[in-house]
Short mmCIF file of C-alpha atoms in Angstrom, two decimals:
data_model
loop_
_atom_site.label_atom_id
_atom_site.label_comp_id
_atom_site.label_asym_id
_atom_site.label_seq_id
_atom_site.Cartn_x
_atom_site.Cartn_y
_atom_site.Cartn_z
CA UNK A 708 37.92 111.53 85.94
CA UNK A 709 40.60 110.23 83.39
CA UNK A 710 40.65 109.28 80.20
CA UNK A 711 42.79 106.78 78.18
CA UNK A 712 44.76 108.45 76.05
CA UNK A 713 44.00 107.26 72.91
CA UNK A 714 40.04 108.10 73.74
CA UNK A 715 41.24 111.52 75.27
CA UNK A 716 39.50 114.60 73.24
CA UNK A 717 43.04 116.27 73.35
CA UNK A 718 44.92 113.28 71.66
CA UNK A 719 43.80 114.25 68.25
CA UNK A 720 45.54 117.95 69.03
CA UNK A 721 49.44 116.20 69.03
CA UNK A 722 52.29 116.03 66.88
CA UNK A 723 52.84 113.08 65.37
CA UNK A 724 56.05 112.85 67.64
CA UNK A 725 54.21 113.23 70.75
CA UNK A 726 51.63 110.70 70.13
CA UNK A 727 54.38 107.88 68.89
CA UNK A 728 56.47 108.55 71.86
CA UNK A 729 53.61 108.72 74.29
CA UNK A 730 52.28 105.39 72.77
CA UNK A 731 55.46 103.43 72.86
CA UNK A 732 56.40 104.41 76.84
CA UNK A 733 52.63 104.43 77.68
CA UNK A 734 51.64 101.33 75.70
CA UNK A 735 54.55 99.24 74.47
CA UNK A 736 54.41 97.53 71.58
CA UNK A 737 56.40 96.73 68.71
CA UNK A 738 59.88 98.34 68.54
CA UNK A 739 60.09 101.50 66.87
CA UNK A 740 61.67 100.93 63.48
CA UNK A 741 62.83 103.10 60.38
CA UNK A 742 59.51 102.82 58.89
CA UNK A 743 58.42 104.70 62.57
CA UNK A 744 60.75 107.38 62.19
CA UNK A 745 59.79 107.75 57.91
CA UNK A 746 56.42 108.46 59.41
CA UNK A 747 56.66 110.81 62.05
CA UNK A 748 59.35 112.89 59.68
CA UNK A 749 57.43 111.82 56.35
CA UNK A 750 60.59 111.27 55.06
CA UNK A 751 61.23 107.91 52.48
CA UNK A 752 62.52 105.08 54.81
CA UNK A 753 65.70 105.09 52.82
CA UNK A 754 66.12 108.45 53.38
CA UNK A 755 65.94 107.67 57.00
CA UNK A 756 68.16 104.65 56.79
CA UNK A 757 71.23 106.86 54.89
CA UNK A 758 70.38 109.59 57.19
CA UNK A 759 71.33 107.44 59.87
CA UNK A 760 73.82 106.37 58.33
CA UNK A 761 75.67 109.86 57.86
CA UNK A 762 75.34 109.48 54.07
CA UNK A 763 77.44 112.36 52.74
CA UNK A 764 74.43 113.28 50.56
CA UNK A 765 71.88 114.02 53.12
CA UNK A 766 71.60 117.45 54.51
CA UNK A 767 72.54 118.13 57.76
CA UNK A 768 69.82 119.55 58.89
CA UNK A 769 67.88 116.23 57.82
CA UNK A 770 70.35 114.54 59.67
CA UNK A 771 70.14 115.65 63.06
CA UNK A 772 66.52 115.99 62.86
CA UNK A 773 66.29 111.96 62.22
CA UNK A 774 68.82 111.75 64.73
CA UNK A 775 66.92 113.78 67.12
CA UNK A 776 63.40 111.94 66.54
CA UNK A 777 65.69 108.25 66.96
CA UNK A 778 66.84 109.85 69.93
CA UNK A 779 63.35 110.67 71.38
CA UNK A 780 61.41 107.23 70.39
CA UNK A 781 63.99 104.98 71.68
CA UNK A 782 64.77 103.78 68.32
CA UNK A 783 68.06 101.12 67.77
CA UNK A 784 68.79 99.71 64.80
CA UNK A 785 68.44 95.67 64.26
CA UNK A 786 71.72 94.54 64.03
CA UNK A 787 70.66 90.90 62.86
CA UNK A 788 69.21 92.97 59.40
CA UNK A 789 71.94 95.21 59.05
CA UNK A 790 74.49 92.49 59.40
CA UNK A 791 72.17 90.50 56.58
CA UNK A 792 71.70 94.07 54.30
CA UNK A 793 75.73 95.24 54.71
CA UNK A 794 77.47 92.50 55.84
CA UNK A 795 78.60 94.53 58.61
CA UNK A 796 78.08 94.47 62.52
CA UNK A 797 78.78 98.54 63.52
CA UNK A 798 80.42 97.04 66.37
CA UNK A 799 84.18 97.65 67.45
CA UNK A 800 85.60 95.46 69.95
CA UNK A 801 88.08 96.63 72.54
CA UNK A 802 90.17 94.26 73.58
CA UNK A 803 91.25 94.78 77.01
CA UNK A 804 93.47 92.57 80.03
CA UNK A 805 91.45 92.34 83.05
CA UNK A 806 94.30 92.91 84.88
CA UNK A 807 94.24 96.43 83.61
CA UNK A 808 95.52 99.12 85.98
CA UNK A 809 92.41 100.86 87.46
CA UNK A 810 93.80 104.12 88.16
CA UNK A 811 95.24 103.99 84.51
CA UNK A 812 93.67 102.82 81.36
CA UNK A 813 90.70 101.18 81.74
CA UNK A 814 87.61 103.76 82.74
CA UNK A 815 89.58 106.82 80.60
CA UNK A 816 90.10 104.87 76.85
CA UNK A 817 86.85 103.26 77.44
CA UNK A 818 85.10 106.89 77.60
CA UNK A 819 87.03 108.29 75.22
CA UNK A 820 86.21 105.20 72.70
CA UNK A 821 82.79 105.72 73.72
CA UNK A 822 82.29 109.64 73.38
CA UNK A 823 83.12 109.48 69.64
CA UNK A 824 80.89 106.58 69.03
CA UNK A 825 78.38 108.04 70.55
CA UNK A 826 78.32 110.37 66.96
CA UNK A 827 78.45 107.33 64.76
CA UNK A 828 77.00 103.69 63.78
CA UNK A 829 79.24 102.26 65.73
CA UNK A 830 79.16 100.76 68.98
CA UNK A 831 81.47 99.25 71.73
CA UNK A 832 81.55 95.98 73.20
CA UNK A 833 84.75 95.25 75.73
CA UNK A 834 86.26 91.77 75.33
CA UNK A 835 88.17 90.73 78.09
CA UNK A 836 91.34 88.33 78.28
CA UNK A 837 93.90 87.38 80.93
CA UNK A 838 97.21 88.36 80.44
CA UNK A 839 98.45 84.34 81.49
CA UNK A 840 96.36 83.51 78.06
CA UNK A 841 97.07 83.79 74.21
CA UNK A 842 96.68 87.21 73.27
CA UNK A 843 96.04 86.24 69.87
CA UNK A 844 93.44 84.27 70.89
CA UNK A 845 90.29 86.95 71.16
CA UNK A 846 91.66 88.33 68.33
CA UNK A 847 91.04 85.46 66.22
CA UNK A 848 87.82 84.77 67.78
CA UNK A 849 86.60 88.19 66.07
CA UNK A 850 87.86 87.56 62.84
CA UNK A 851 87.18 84.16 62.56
CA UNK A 852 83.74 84.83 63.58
CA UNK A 853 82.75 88.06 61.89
CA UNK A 854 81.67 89.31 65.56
CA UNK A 855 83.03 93.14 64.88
CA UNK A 856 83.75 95.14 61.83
CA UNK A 857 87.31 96.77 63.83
CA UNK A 858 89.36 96.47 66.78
CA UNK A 859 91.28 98.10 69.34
CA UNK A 860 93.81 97.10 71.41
CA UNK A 861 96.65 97.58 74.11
CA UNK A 862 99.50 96.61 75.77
CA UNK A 863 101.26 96.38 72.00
CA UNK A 864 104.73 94.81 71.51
CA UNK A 865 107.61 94.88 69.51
CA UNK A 866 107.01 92.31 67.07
CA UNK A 867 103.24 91.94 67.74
CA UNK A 868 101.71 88.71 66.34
CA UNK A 869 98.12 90.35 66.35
CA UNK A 870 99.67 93.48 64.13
CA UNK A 871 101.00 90.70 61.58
CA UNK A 872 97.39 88.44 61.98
CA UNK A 873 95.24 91.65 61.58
CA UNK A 874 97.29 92.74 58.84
CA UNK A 875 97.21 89.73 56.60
CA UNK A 876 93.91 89.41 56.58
CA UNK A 877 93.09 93.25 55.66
CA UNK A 878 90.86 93.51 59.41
CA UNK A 879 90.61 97.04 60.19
CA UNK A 880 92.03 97.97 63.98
CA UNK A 881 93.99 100.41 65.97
CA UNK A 882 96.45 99.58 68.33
CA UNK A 883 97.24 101.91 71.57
CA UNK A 884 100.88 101.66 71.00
CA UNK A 885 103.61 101.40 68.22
CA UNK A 886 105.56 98.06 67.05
CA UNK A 887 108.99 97.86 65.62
CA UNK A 888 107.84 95.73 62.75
CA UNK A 889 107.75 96.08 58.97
CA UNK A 890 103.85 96.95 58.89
CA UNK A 891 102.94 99.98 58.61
CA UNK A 892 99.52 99.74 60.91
CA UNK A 893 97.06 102.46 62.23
CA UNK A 894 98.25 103.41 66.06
CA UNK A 895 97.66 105.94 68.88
CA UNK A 896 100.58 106.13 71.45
CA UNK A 897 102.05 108.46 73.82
CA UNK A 898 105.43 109.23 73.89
CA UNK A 899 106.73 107.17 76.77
CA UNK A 900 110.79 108.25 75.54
CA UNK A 901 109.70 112.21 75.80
CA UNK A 902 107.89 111.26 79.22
CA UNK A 903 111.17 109.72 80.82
CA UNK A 904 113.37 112.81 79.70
CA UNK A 905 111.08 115.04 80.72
CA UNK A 906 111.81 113.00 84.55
CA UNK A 907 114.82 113.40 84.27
CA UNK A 908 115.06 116.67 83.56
CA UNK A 909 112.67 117.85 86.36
CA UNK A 910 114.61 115.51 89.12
CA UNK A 911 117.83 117.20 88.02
CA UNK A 912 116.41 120.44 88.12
CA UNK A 913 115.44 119.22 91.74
CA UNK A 914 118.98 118.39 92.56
CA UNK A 915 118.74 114.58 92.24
CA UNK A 916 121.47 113.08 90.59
CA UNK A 917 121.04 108.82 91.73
CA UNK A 918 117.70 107.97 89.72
CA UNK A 919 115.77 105.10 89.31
CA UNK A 920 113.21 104.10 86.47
CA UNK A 921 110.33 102.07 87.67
CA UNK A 922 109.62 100.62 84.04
CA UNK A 923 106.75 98.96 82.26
CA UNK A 924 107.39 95.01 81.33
CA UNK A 925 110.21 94.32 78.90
CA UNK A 926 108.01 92.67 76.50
CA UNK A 927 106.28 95.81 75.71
CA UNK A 928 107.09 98.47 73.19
CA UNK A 929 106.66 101.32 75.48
CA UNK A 930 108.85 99.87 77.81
CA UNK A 931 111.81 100.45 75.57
CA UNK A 932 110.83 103.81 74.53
CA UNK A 933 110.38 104.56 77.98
CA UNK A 934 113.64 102.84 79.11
CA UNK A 935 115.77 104.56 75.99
CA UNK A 936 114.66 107.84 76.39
CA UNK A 937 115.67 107.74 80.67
CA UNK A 938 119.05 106.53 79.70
CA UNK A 939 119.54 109.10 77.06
CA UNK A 940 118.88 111.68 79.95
CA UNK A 941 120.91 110.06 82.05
CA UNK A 942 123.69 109.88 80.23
CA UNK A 943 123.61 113.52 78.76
CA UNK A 944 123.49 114.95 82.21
CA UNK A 945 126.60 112.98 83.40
CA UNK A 946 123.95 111.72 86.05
CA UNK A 947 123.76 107.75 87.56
CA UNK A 948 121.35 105.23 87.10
CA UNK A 949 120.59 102.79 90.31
CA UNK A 950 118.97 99.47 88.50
CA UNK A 951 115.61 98.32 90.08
CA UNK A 952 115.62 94.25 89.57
CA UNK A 953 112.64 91.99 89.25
CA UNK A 954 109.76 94.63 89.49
CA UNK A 955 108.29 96.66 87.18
CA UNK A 956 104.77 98.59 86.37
CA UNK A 957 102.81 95.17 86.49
CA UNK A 958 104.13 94.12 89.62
CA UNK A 959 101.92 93.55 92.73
CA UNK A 960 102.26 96.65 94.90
CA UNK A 961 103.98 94.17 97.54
CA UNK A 962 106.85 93.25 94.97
CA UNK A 963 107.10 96.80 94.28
CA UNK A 964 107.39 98.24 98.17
CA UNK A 965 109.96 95.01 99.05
CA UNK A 966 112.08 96.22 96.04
CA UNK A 967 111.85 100.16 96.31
CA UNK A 968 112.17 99.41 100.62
CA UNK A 969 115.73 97.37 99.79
CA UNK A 970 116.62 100.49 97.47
CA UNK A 971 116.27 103.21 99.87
CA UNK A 972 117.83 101.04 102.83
CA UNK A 973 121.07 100.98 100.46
CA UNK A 974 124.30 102.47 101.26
CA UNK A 975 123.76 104.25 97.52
CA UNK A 976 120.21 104.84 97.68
CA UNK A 977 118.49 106.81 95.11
CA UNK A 978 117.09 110.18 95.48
CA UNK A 979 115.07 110.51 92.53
CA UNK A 980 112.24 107.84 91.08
CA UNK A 981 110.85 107.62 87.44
CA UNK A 982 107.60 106.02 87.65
CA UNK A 983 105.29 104.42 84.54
CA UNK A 984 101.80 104.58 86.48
CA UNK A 985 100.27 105.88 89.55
CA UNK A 986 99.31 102.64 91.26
CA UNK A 987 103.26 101.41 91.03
CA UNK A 988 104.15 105.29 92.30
CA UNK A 989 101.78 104.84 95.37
CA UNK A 990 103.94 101.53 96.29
CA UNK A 991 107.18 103.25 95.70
CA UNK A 992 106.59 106.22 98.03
CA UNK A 993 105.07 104.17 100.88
CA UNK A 994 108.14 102.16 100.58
CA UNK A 995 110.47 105.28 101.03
CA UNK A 996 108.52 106.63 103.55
CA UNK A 997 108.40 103.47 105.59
CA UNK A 998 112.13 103.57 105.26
CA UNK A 999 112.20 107.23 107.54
CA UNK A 1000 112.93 109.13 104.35
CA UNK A 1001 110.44 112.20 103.50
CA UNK A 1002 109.61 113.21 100.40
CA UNK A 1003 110.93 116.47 98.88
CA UNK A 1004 113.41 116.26 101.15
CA UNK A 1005 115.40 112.95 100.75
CA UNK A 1006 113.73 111.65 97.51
CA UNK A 1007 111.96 113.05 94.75
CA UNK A 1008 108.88 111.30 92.68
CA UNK A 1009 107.99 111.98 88.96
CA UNK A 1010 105.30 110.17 87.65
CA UNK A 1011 102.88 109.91 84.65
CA UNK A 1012 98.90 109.84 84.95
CA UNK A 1013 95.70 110.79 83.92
CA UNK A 1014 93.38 111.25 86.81
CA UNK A 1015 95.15 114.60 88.24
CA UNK A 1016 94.79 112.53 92.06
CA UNK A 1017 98.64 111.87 92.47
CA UNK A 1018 99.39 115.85 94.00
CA UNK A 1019 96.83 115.35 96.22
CA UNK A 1020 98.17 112.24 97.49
CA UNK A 1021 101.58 113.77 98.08
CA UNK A 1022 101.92 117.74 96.93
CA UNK A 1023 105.13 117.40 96.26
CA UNK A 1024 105.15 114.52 93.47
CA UNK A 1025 105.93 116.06 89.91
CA UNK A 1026 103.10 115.17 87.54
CA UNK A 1027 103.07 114.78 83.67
CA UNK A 1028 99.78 114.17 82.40
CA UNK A 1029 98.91 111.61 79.94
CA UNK A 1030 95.44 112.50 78.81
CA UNK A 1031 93.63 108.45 78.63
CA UNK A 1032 90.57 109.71 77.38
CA UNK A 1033 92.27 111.85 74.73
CA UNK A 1034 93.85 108.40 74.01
CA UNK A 1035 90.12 106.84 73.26
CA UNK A 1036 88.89 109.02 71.41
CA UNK A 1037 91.99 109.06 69.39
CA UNK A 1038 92.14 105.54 69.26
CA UNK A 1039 88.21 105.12 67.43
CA UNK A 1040 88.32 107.91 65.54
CA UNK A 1041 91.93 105.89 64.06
CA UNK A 1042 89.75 102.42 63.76
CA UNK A 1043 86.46 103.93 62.00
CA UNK A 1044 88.72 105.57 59.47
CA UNK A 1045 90.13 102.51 59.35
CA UNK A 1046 87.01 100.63 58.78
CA UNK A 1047 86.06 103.10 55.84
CA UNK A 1048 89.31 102.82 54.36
CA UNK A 1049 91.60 105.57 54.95
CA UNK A 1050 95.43 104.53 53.95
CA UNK A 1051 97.33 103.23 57.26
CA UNK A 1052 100.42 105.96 56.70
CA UNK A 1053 97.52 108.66 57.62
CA UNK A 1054 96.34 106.71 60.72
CA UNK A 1055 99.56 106.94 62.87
CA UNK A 1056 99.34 109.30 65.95
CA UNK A 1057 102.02 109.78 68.77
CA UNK A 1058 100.72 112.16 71.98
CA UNK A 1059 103.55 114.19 73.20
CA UNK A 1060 103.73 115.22 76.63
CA UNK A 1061 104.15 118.84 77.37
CA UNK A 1062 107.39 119.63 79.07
#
């Protein structure tokens, strides 16, 4: 016959870790808290607290044992005191579009963001906004509110009036893409110019000498890194450049296949295609190929992504890989240095794609 466990004649012969953990997933009660974790590793609560806290004072090895015991007792910390002890949340917000491309940013940044949080105090919350709206708008919502101590962000332009909002007020963020503005601002970006050489280069090497850039939106920065560096390419290789019109990267996938389907119908088609994403390449070959033409053969593809799943929708497509979670963990390890202060000129870091 059983025996409760706290009247069990064994109980007495635990660790102080296995009795805690047993009697908080056995018997819930009260959340765990530091004083729990003090007294299982009969360390000083404040000693827990720093500990937790990666103070640069406490060992290691007391560290990860802390860690390890928070870990095992299901401990989180109370966000309502810490907020009332530090004045901060040890939240960063990502601010995303929910008309973000699937097969693109989304799921990749957010792991990456997440991985190397997962070491820290920090932790992510996603807040969402439409594209049609103010992008401002979320952005002052945080601030205004004191809802995050940093954010992240996308889709960055030119003369970006969250960059210029963010920076006035001294809010600590990290935007995934450059500006063209007098602010010198913490970024992760790719290089989208490199990318569209590298295109060019591989559909000349191909033979291709009519090309066509399927570019991001105009209002973006990347866009006209993207767009400069294909022209450059263009031009240095005596080659010609067949203008798309009215569609680019954000474009439904219909828009896309009616525009690429008029190209390749042409009397001057082109036999070569830059593409920004995956979901806009997809469009663009089922539009050739509805059109009789066969890829490899009449057309070439060269497109950028970050799942690896574009060869095995057509072998012959030439990849270059832009790595998205590389890009999110790059992104809050640039926001938490923010956050503790580290000068912006150190927090400025461009991916370039191999060639």
């Amino acid at each position: 016959m059983g025996c409760r466990p706290r009247s069990c004649p064994a109980a007495g012969r635990e660790s102080g870790l296995d009795k805690v953990e047993r009697d908080i997933l056995v018997e819930p009660g009260p959340r765990p808290t530091l004083k729990t974790i003090a007294y299982i590793t009969g360390l000083g609560v404040t000693t827990v607290s720093r500990a937790l806290n990666d103070a640069p004072d406490i060992r290691q090895a007391t560290k990860d044992r802390v860690r390890l015991v928070a870990k095992q007792i299901g401990y989180r910390p109370n966000r309502a005191g810490v907020r009332l002890r530090t004045g901060k949340t040890n939240v960063i917000s990502l601010i995303l579009s929910v008309e973000t491309e699937v097969l693109g940013l989304t799921a990749q940044v957010v792991s990456g963001l997440t991985e190397y949080l997962a070491g820290s105090p920090y932790h992510l919350i996603v807040t969402p906004y439409s594209r049609r709206s103010d992008p401002l708008e979320p952005v002052r919502y945080i601030v205004e509110t004191s809802s995050a101590d940093g954010i992240v962000f996308s889709r960055t332009e030119p003369e970006d009036a969250r960059v210029r909002y963010l920076h006035a007020r001294g809010f600590p963020f990290a935007s995934h893409g450059r500006t063209e503005m007098d602010i010198v601002h913490p970024y992760f970006d790719f290089d989208n110019a490199a990318y569209a050489r590298i295109a060019v280069e591989r559909l000349r090497a191909r033979g291709r000498e009519r090309l066509a850039l399927l570019p991001p939106p105009a209002h973006l920065t990347f866009a006209r890194h993207m767009t400069a560096g294909f022209v450059e390419a263009i031009e240095r290789h005596d080659l010609v450049e067949i203008p798309m019109h009215g569609v680019t990267l954000d474009s439904s996938p219909e828009a896309i296949t009616a525009e690429v389907g008029r190209l390749m119908t042409a009397r001057r088609r082109p036999d070569g295609l830059v593409c920004g994403s995956a979901s806009a390449a997809i469009a663009a070959i089922s539009a050739a190929e509805d059109a009789g033409l066969i890829i490899g053969r009449d057309f070439d593809v060269v497109v950028k992504e970050s799942f690896n799943l574009m060869r095995r929708f057509r072998g012959e497509i030439e990849v270059v890989h832009e790595d998205f979670h590389a890009a999110g963990l790059g992104l809050a390890e640039t926001v938490v240095r923010a956050i503790e202060g580290a000068p912006a000129e150190s927090l400025r870091f461009v991916d370039v794609p191999s060639s």
